[in-house]
Amino acid sequence: MKKPTIMVGSSTWKIMDTFTFKRKLPVWKLILGCTALAIGIISLLSSFKGFILMGMGVFFLLVEGSEFDFKNNRYREIKSILGISFGKWKPIPNIEYVSVFRTSETTTLRQLSAEANVTNQIIKLNLFYNINQKIEAYNTYDVDDAFRKAKEIASILNIDILDATERESKWL
């Protein structure tokens, strides 16, 4: 059976049966997480305090995302550590539309005596069903990337895209 193709811009992509959307891990988190994990493992030889460093390493290396298996009509929200993903499969409900919108994400950084909040603008892609139920499918900092993913999913599920990145929403 030949797989259908979709046109995005000037390039043609093959539609895949499985999509995995994970936020890219920043290099500083990868370095800090691997270092904490390695030192924690080495520290376990002399003390149980190594578990604290290992926990910090896992925290920095943890990536969240979503995985969709359109062939078997199922999805799961995943947590991934160094490429190993965990999550429970659920059936994909009857998706009505894909929404792409802009929002802000706040991260709190804490030190022993100080605390700082860092706010970043992100683009979210949600799949809506049963009028107001949603599946958070993808987060990115790039608007074009979000719309590429939305077009792929919309073409597979044969649904519309709601562009809510501006003040006034519009259907694509």
JSON list of C-alpha atoms in Angstrom, two decimals:
[
{"chain": "A", "resi": 1, "resn": "MET", "atom": "CA", "xyz": [0.00, 0.00, 0.00]},
{"chain": "A", "resi": 2, "resn": "LYS", "atom": "CA", "xyz": [1.43, 3.36, -1.05]},
{"chain": "A", "resi": 3, "resn": "LYS", "atom": "CA", "xyz": [1.58, 6.05, 1.63]},
{"chain": "A", "resi": 4, "resn": "PRO", "atom": "CA", "xyz": [-0.08, 9.38, 0.82]},
{"chain": "A", "resi": 5, "resn": "THR", "atom": "CA", "xyz": [2.01, 12.53, 0.56]},
{"chain": "A", "resi": 6, "resn": "ILE", "atom": "CA", "xyz": [1.33, 16.10, 1.60]},
{"chain": "A", "resi": 7, "resn": "MET", "atom": "CA", "xyz": [2.72, 19.35, 0.24]},
{"chain": "A", "resi": 8, "resn": "VAL", "atom": "CA", "xyz": [4.19, 21.82, 2.71]},
{"chain": "A", "resi": 9, "resn": "GLY", "atom": "CA", "xyz": [5.72, 24.83, 1.05]},
{"chain": "A", "resi": 10, "resn": "SER", "atom": "CA", "xyz": [7.86, 23.57, -1.80]},
{"chain": "A", "resi": 11, "resn": "SER", "atom": "CA", "xyz": [8.76, 20.19, -0.30]},
{"chain": "A", "resi": 12, "resn": "THR", "atom": "CA", "xyz": [6.89, 16.89, -0.27]},
{"chain": "A", "resi": 13, "resn": "TRP", "atom": "CA", "xyz": [6.86, 14.80, 2.91]},
{"chain": "A", "resi": 14, "resn": "LYS", "atom": "CA", "xyz": [5.81, 11.20, 3.36]},
{"chain": "A", "resi": 15, "resn": "ILE", "atom": "CA", "xyz": [3.09, 10.81, 5.95]},
{"chain": "A", "resi": 16, "resn": "MET", "atom": "CA", "xyz": [4.22, 8.55, 8.75]},
{"chain": "A", "resi": 17, "resn": "ASP", "atom": "CA", "xyz": [2.14, 6.28, 10.94]},
{"chain": "A", "resi": 18, "resn": "THR", "atom": "CA", "xyz": [3.80, 7.34, 14.19]},
{"chain": "A", "resi": 19, "resn": "PHE", "atom": "CA", "xyz": [4.69, 10.86, 15.36]},
{"chain": "A", "resi": 20, "resn": "THR", "atom": "CA", "xyz": [6.73, 11.61, 18.45]},
{"chain": "A", "resi": 21, "resn": "PHE", "atom": "CA", "xyz": [6.76, 15.22, 19.57]},
{"chain": "A", "resi": 22, "resn": "LYS", "atom": "CA", "xyz": [9.32, 16.04, 22.27]},
{"chain": "A", "resi": 23, "resn": "ARG", "atom": "CA", "xyz": [10.69, 19.39, 23.26]},
{"chain": "A", "resi": 24, "resn": "LYS", "atom": "CA", "xyz": [14.38, 19.68, 22.48]},
{"chain": "A", "resi": 25, "resn": "LEU", "atom": "CA", "xyz": [16.57, 19.48, 25.58]},
{"chain": "A", "resi": 26, "resn": "PRO", "atom": "CA", "xyz": [18.82, 22.56, 25.91]},
{"chain": "A", "resi": 27, "resn": "VAL", "atom": "CA", "xyz": [22.55, 21.81, 25.83]},
{"chain": "A", "resi": 28, "resn": "TRP", "atom": "CA", "xyz": [23.12, 23.30, 29.29]},
{"chain": "A", "resi": 29, "resn": "LYS", "atom": "CA", "xyz": [20.49, 20.95, 30.78]},
{"chain": "A", "resi": 30, "resn": "LEU", "atom": "CA", "xyz": [22.03, 17.96, 28.99]},
{"chain": "A", "resi": 31, "resn": "ILE", "atom": "CA", "xyz": [25.51, 18.76, 30.32]},
{"chain": "A", "resi": 32, "resn": "LEU", "atom": "CA", "xyz": [24.31, 19.56, 33.86]},
{"chain": "A", "resi": 33, "resn": "GLY", "atom": "CA", "xyz": [22.02, 16.49, 33.97]},
{"chain": "A", "resi": 34, "resn": "CYS", "atom": "CA", "xyz": [24.65, 14.04, 32.72]},
{"chain": "A", "resi": 35, "resn": "THR", "atom": "CA", "xyz": [27.25, 15.50, 35.10]},
{"chain": "A", "resi": 36, "resn": "ALA", "atom": "CA", "xyz": [24.92, 15.27, 38.11]},
{"chain": "A", "resi": 37, "resn": "LEU", "atom": "CA", "xyz": [23.89, 11.73, 37.16]},
{"chain": "A", "resi": 38, "resn": "ALA", "atom": "CA", "xyz": [27.51, 10.57, 36.73]},
{"chain": "A", "resi": 39, "resn": "ILE", "atom": "CA", "xyz": [28.70, 12.17, 39.99]},
{"chain": "A", "resi": 40, "resn": "GLY", "atom": "CA", "xyz": [25.64, 10.75, 41.78]},
{"chain": "A", "resi": 41, "resn": "ILE", "atom": "CA", "xyz": [26.42, 7.22, 40.58]},
{"chain": "A", "resi": 42, "resn": "ILE", "atom": "CA", "xyz": [30.07, 7.55, 41.63]},
{"chain": "A", "resi": 43, "resn": "SER", "atom": "CA", "xyz": [29.01, 9.03, 45.01]},
{"chain": "A", "resi": 44, "resn": "LEU", "atom": "CA", "xyz": [26.83, 6.00, 45.72]},
{"chain": "A", "resi": 45, "resn": "LEU", "atom": "CA", "xyz": [30.01, 3.99, 46.30]},
{"chain": "A", "resi": 46, "resn": "SER", "atom": "CA", "xyz": [30.72, 5.99, 49.45]},
{"chain": "A", "resi": 47, "resn": "SER", "atom": "CA", "xyz": [27.40, 7.52, 50.55]},
{"chain": "A", "resi": 48, "resn": "PHE", "atom": "CA", "xyz": [23.67, 7.47, 49.99]},
{"chain": "A", "resi": 49, "resn": "LYS", "atom": "CA", "xyz": [23.85, 11.20, 49.26]},
{"chain": "A", "resi": 50, "resn": "GLY", "atom": "CA", "xyz": [24.52, 10.19, 45.65]},
{"chain": "A", "resi": 51, "resn": "PHE", "atom": "CA", "xyz": [20.78, 9.57, 45.28]},
{"chain": "A", "resi": 52, "resn": "ILE", "atom": "CA", "xyz": [20.20, 13.31, 45.62]},
{"chain": "A", "resi": 53, "resn": "LEU", "atom": "CA", "xyz": [22.59, 14.08, 42.75]},
{"chain": "A", "resi": 54, "resn": "MET", "atom": "CA", "xyz": [21.09, 11.27, 40.67]},
{"chain": "A", "resi": 55, "resn": "GLY", "atom": "CA", "xyz": [17.63, 12.74, 41.26]},
{"chain": "A", "resi": 56, "resn": "MET", "atom": "CA", "xyz": [18.85, 16.15, 40.14]},
{"chain": "A", "resi": 57, "resn": "GLY", "atom": "CA", "xyz": [20.38, 14.57, 37.03]},
{"chain": "A", "resi": 58, "resn": "VAL", "atom": "CA", "xyz": [17.12, 12.83, 36.14]},
{"chain": "A", "resi": 59, "resn": "PHE", "atom": "CA", "xyz": [15.20, 16.09, 36.72]},
{"chain": "A", "resi": 60, "resn": "PHE", "atom": "CA", "xyz": [17.44, 17.99, 34.27]},
{"chain": "A", "resi": 61, "resn": "LEU", "atom": "CA", "xyz": [17.33, 15.19, 31.66]},
{"chain": "A", "resi": 62, "resn": "LEU", "atom": "CA", "xyz": [13.55, 14.71, 31.78]},
{"chain": "A", "resi": 63, "resn": "VAL", "atom": "CA", "xyz": [11.75, 15.67, 28.55]},
{"chain": "A", "resi": 64, "resn": "GLU", "atom": "CA", "xyz": [7.98, 15.64, 28.15]},
{"chain": "A", "resi": 65, "resn": "GLY", "atom": "CA", "xyz": [6.06, 15.15, 24.93]},
{"chain": "A", "resi": 66, "resn": "SER", "atom": "CA", "xyz": [3.42, 13.22, 23.06]},
{"chain": "A", "resi": 67, "resn": "GLU", "atom": "CA", "xyz": [3.50, 10.20, 20.79]},
{"chain": "A", "resi": 68, "resn": "PHE", "atom": "CA", "xyz": [0.77, 9.41, 18.28]},
{"chain": "A", "resi": 69, "resn": "ASP", "atom": "CA", "xyz": [0.30, 6.06, 16.55]},
{"chain": "A", "resi": 70, "resn": "PHE", "atom": "CA", "xyz": [-2.23, 6.81, 13.80]},
{"chain": "A", "resi": 71, "resn": "LYS", "atom": "CA", "xyz": [-2.02, 3.30, 12.36]},
{"chain": "A", "resi": 72, "resn": "ASN", "atom": "CA", "xyz": [-3.34, 1.78, 15.62]},
{"chain": "A", "resi": 73, "resn": "ASN", "atom": "CA", "xyz": [-5.42, 4.90, 16.51]},
{"chain": "A", "resi": 74, "resn": "ARG", "atom": "CA", "xyz": [-3.75, 5.56, 19.88]},
{"chain": "A", "resi": 75, "resn": "TYR", "atom": "CA", "xyz": [-1.63, 8.20, 21.64]},
{"chain": "A", "resi": 76, "resn": "ARG", "atom": "CA", "xyz": [0.31, 8.65, 24.85]},
{"chain": "A", "resi": 77, "resn": "GLU", "atom": "CA", "xyz": [1.80, 11.49, 26.84]},
{"chain": "A", "resi": 78, "resn": "ILE", "atom": "CA", "xyz": [5.44, 10.57, 27.34]},
{"chain": "A", "resi": 79, "resn": "LYS", "atom": "CA", "xyz": [8.26, 11.37, 29.68]},
{"chain": "A", "resi": 80, "resn": "SER", "atom": "CA", "xyz": [11.65, 10.63, 28.20]},
{"chain": "A", "resi": 81, "resn": "ILE", "atom": "CA", "xyz": [15.07, 10.33, 29.78]},
{"chain": "A", "resi": 82, "resn": "LEU", "atom": "CA", "xyz": [18.08, 9.97, 27.44]},
{"chain": "A", "resi": 83, "resn": "GLY", "atom": "CA", "xyz": [15.84, 8.69, 24.62]},
{"chain": "A", "resi": 84, "resn": "ILE", "atom": "CA", "xyz": [13.92, 6.12, 26.70]},
{"chain": "A", "resi": 85, "resn": "SER", "atom": "CA", "xyz": [10.21, 7.02, 26.69]},
{"chain": "A", "resi": 86, "resn": "PHE", "atom": "CA", "xyz": [7.53, 6.06, 29.19]},
{"chain": "A", "resi": 87, "resn": "GLY", "atom": "CA", "xyz": [3.76, 6.53, 29.02]},
{"chain": "A", "resi": 88, "resn": "LYS", "atom": "CA", "xyz": [0.45, 4.67, 28.84]},
{"chain": "A", "resi": 89, "resn": "TRP", "atom": "CA", "xyz": [-1.28, 4.29, 25.47]},
{"chain": "A", "resi": 90, "resn": "LYS", "atom": "CA", "xyz": [-4.84, 5.63, 25.16]},
{"chain": "A", "resi": 91, "resn": "PRO", "atom": "CA", "xyz": [-7.24, 5.52, 22.20]},
{"chain": "A", "resi": 92, "resn": "ILE", "atom": "CA", "xyz": [-7.33, 8.68, 20.07]},
{"chain": "A", "resi": 93, "resn": "PRO", "atom": "CA", "xyz": [-10.75, 10.31, 20.50]},
{"chain": "A", "resi": 94, "resn": "ASN", "atom": "CA", "xyz": [-12.68, 11.87, 17.61]},
{"chain": "A", "resi": 95, "resn": "ILE", "atom": "CA", "xyz": [-10.53, 14.99, 17.10]},
{"chain": "A", "resi": 96, "resn": "GLU", "atom": "CA", "xyz": [-12.49, 18.03, 15.87]},
{"chain": "A", "resi": 97, "resn": "TYR", "atom": "CA", "xyz": [-9.66, 20.49, 15.11]},
{"chain": "A", "resi": 98, "resn": "VAL", "atom": "CA", "xyz": [-6.02, 21.43, 15.76]},
{"chain": "A", "resi": 99, "resn": "SER", "atom": "CA", "xyz": [-5.31, 24.70, 17.59]},
{"chain": "A", "resi": 100, "resn": "VAL", "atom": "CA", "xyz": [-2.00, 26.56, 17.39]},
{"chain": "A", "resi": 101, "resn": "PHE", "atom": "CA", "xyz": [-1.63, 29.36, 19.94]},
{"chain": "A", "resi": 102, "resn": "ARG", "atom": "CA", "xyz": [0.93, 31.55, 21.64]},
{"chain": "A", "resi": 103, "resn": "THR", "atom": "CA", "xyz": [1.36, 31.56, 25.43]},
{"chain": "A", "resi": 104, "resn": "SER", "atom": "CA", "xyz": [4.04, 32.18, 28.03]},
{"chain": "A", "resi": 105, "resn": "GLU", "atom": "CA", "xyz": [5.92, 29.65, 30.12]},
{"chain": "A", "resi": 106, "resn": "THR", "atom": "CA", "xyz": [7.41, 30.59, 33.47]},
{"chain": "A", "resi": 107, "resn": "THR", "atom": "CA", "xyz": [10.27, 28.65, 35.03]},
{"chain": "A", "resi": 108, "resn": "THR", "atom": "CA", "xyz": [11.26, 29.28, 38.64]},
{"chain": "A", "resi": 109, "resn": "LEU", "atom": "CA", "xyz": [14.96, 29.00, 39.45]},
{"chain": "A", "resi": 110, "resn": "ARG", "atom": "CA", "xyz": [15.77, 28.63, 43.14]},
{"chain": "A", "resi": 111, "resn": "GLN", "atom": "CA", "xyz": [18.99, 28.91, 45.07]},
{"chain": "A", "resi": 112, "resn": "LEU", "atom": "CA", "xyz": [19.38, 28.70, 48.84]},
{"chain": "A", "resi": 113, "resn": "SER", "atom": "CA", "xyz": [18.81, 32.41, 49.39]},
{"chain": "A", "resi": 114, "resn": "ALA", "atom": "CA", "xyz": [17.36, 33.65, 46.08]},
{"chain": "A", "resi": 115, "resn": "GLU", "atom": "CA", "xyz": [14.61, 32.91, 43.60]},
{"chain": "A", "resi": 116, "resn": "ALA", "atom": "CA", "xyz": [14.11, 34.09, 40.02]},
{"chain": "A", "resi": 117, "resn": "ASN", "atom": "CA", "xyz": [11.32, 33.61, 37.49]},
{"chain": "A", "resi": 118, "resn": "VAL", "atom": "CA", "xyz": [12.19, 33.29, 33.80]},
{"chain": "A", "resi": 119, "resn": "THR", "atom": "CA", "xyz": [9.33, 33.77, 31.32]},
{"chain": "A", "resi": 120, "resn": "ASN", "atom": "CA", "xyz": [9.51, 32.61, 27.69]},
{"chain": "A", "resi": 121, "resn": "GLN", "atom": "CA", "xyz": [7.00, 32.85, 24.86]},
{"chain": "A", "resi": 122, "resn": "ILE", "atom": "CA", "xyz": [6.09, 29.40, 23.49]},
{"chain": "A", "resi": 123, "resn": "ILE", "atom": "CA", "xyz": [3.77, 28.08, 20.79]},
{"chain": "A", "resi": 124, "resn": "LYS", "atom": "CA", "xyz": [1.44, 25.21, 21.76]},
{"chain": "A", "resi": 125, "resn": "LEU", "atom": "CA", "xyz": [-0.38, 22.79, 19.50]},
{"chain": "A", "resi": 126, "resn": "ASN", "atom": "CA", "xyz": [-3.51, 21.22, 21.01]},
{"chain": "A", "resi": 127, "resn": "LEU", "atom": "CA", "xyz": [-5.96, 18.70, 19.56]},
{"chain": "A", "resi": 128, "resn": "PHE", "atom": "CA", "xyz": [-9.55, 19.43, 20.61]},
{"chain": "A", "resi": 129, "resn": "TYR", "atom": "CA", "xyz": [-12.38, 16.91, 20.95]},
{"chain": "A", "resi": 130, "resn": "ASN", "atom": "CA", "xyz": [-15.80, 16.83, 22.68]},
{"chain": "A", "resi": 131, "resn": "ILE", "atom": "CA", "xyz": [-16.06, 20.62, 22.28]},
{"chain": "A", "resi": 132, "resn": "ASN", "atom": "CA", "xyz": [-13.63, 21.66, 25.06]},
{"chain": "A", "resi": 133, "resn": "GLN", "atom": "CA", "xyz": [-11.49, 18.59, 25.83]},
{"chain": "A", "resi": 134, "resn": "LYS", "atom": "CA", "xyz": [-7.89, 18.77, 24.59]},
{"chain": "A", "resi": 135, "resn": "ILE", "atom": "CA", "xyz": [-4.73, 16.79, 24.10]},
{"chain": "A", "resi": 136, "resn": "GLU", "atom": "CA", "xyz": [-1.56, 18.85, 24.43]},
{"chain": "A", "resi": 137, "resn": "ALA", "atom": "CA", "xyz": [0.38, 17.56, 21.47]},
{"chain": "A", "resi": 138, "resn": "TYR", "atom": "CA", "xyz": [3.40, 19.80, 21.01]},
{"chain": "A", "resi": 139, "resn": "ASN", "atom": "CA", "xyz": [5.29, 22.81, 22.41]},
{"chain": "A", "resi": 140, "resn": "THR", "atom": "CA", "xyz": [7.90, 24.79, 20.52]},
{"chain": "A", "resi": 141, "resn": "TYR", "atom": "CA", "xyz": [9.47, 28.24, 20.33]},
{"chain": "A", "resi": 142, "resn": "ASP", "atom": "CA", "xyz": [9.17, 28.36, 16.51]},
{"chain": "A", "resi": 143, "resn": "VAL", "atom": "CA", "xyz": [5.83, 29.36, 14.91]},
{"chain": "A", "resi": 144, "resn": "ASP", "atom": "CA", "xyz": [6.71, 27.79, 11.55]},
{"chain": "A", "resi": 145, "resn": "ASP", "atom": "CA", "xyz": [7.60, 24.50, 13.22]},
{"chain": "A", "resi": 146, "resn": "ALA", "atom": "CA", "xyz": [4.24, 24.45, 15.04]},
{"chain": "A", "resi": 147, "resn": "PHE", "atom": "CA", "xyz": [2.31, 25.05, 11.82]},
{"chain": "A", "resi": 148, "resn": "ARG", "atom": "CA", "xyz": [4.27, 22.32, 9.98]},
{"chain": "A", "resi": 149, "resn": "LYS", "atom": "CA", "xyz": [3.28, 19.82, 12.68]},
{"chain": "A", "resi": 150, "resn": "ALA", "atom": "CA", "xyz": [-0.32, 21.09, 12.70]},
{"chain": "A", "resi": 151, "resn": "LYS", "atom": "CA", "xyz": [-0.59, 20.66, 8.90]},
{"chain": "A", "resi": 152, "resn": "GLU", "atom": "CA", "xyz": [0.75, 17.11, 9.11]},
{"chain": "A", "resi": 153, "resn": "ILE", "atom": "CA", "xyz": [-1.76, 16.10, 11.78]},
{"chain": "A", "resi": 154, "resn": "ALA", "atom": "CA", "xyz": [-4.64, 17.95, 10.12]},
{"chain": "A", "resi": 155, "resn": "SER", "atom": "CA", "xyz": [-4.01, 16.19, 6.81]},
{"chain": "A", "resi": 156, "resn": "ILE", "atom": "CA", "xyz": [-3.87, 12.75, 8.44]},
{"chain": "A", "resi": 157, "resn": "LEU", "atom": "CA", "xyz": [-7.04, 13.27, 10.51]},
{"chain": "A", "resi": 158, "resn": "ASN", "atom": "CA", "xyz": [-8.78, 15.36, 7.83]},
{"chain": "A", "resi": 159, "resn": "ILE", "atom": "CA", "xyz": [-9.56, 18.23, 10.25]},
{"chain": "A", "resi": 160, "resn": "ASP", "atom": "CA", "xyz": [-9.19, 22.03, 10.29]},
{"chain": "A", "resi": 161, "resn": "ILE", "atom": "CA", "xyz": [-6.51, 24.18, 11.91]},
{"chain": "A", "resi": 162, "resn": "LEU", "atom": "CA", "xyz": [-7.33, 27.13, 14.18]},
{"chain": "A", "resi": 163, "resn": "ASP", "atom": "CA", "xyz": [-4.62, 29.80, 14.13]},
{"chain": "A", "resi": 164, "resn": "ALA", "atom": "CA", "xyz": [-4.87, 31.46, 17.55]},
{"chain": "A", "resi": 165, "resn": "THR", "atom": "CA", "xyz": [-1.38, 32.97, 17.51]},
{"chain": "A", "resi": 166, "resn": "GLU", "atom": "CA", "xyz": [-2.72, 36.48, 16.86]},
{"chain": "A", "resi": 167, "resn": "ARG", "atom": "CA", "xyz": [-5.31, 38.56, 18.74]},
{"chain": "A", "resi": 168, "resn": "GLU", "atom": "CA", "xyz": [-8.07, 37.41, 16.37]},
{"chain": "A", "resi": 169, "resn": "SER", "atom": "CA", "xyz": [-8.26, 33.67, 15.70]},
{"chain": "A", "resi": 170, "resn": "LYS", "atom": "CA", "xyz": [-8.78, 32.40, 12.17]},
{"chain": "A", "resi": 171, "resn": "TRP", "atom": "CA", "xyz": [-9.43, 29.05, 10.52]},
{"chain": "A", "resi": 172, "resn": "LEU", "atom": "CA", "xyz": [-6.92, 27.77, 8.01]}
]
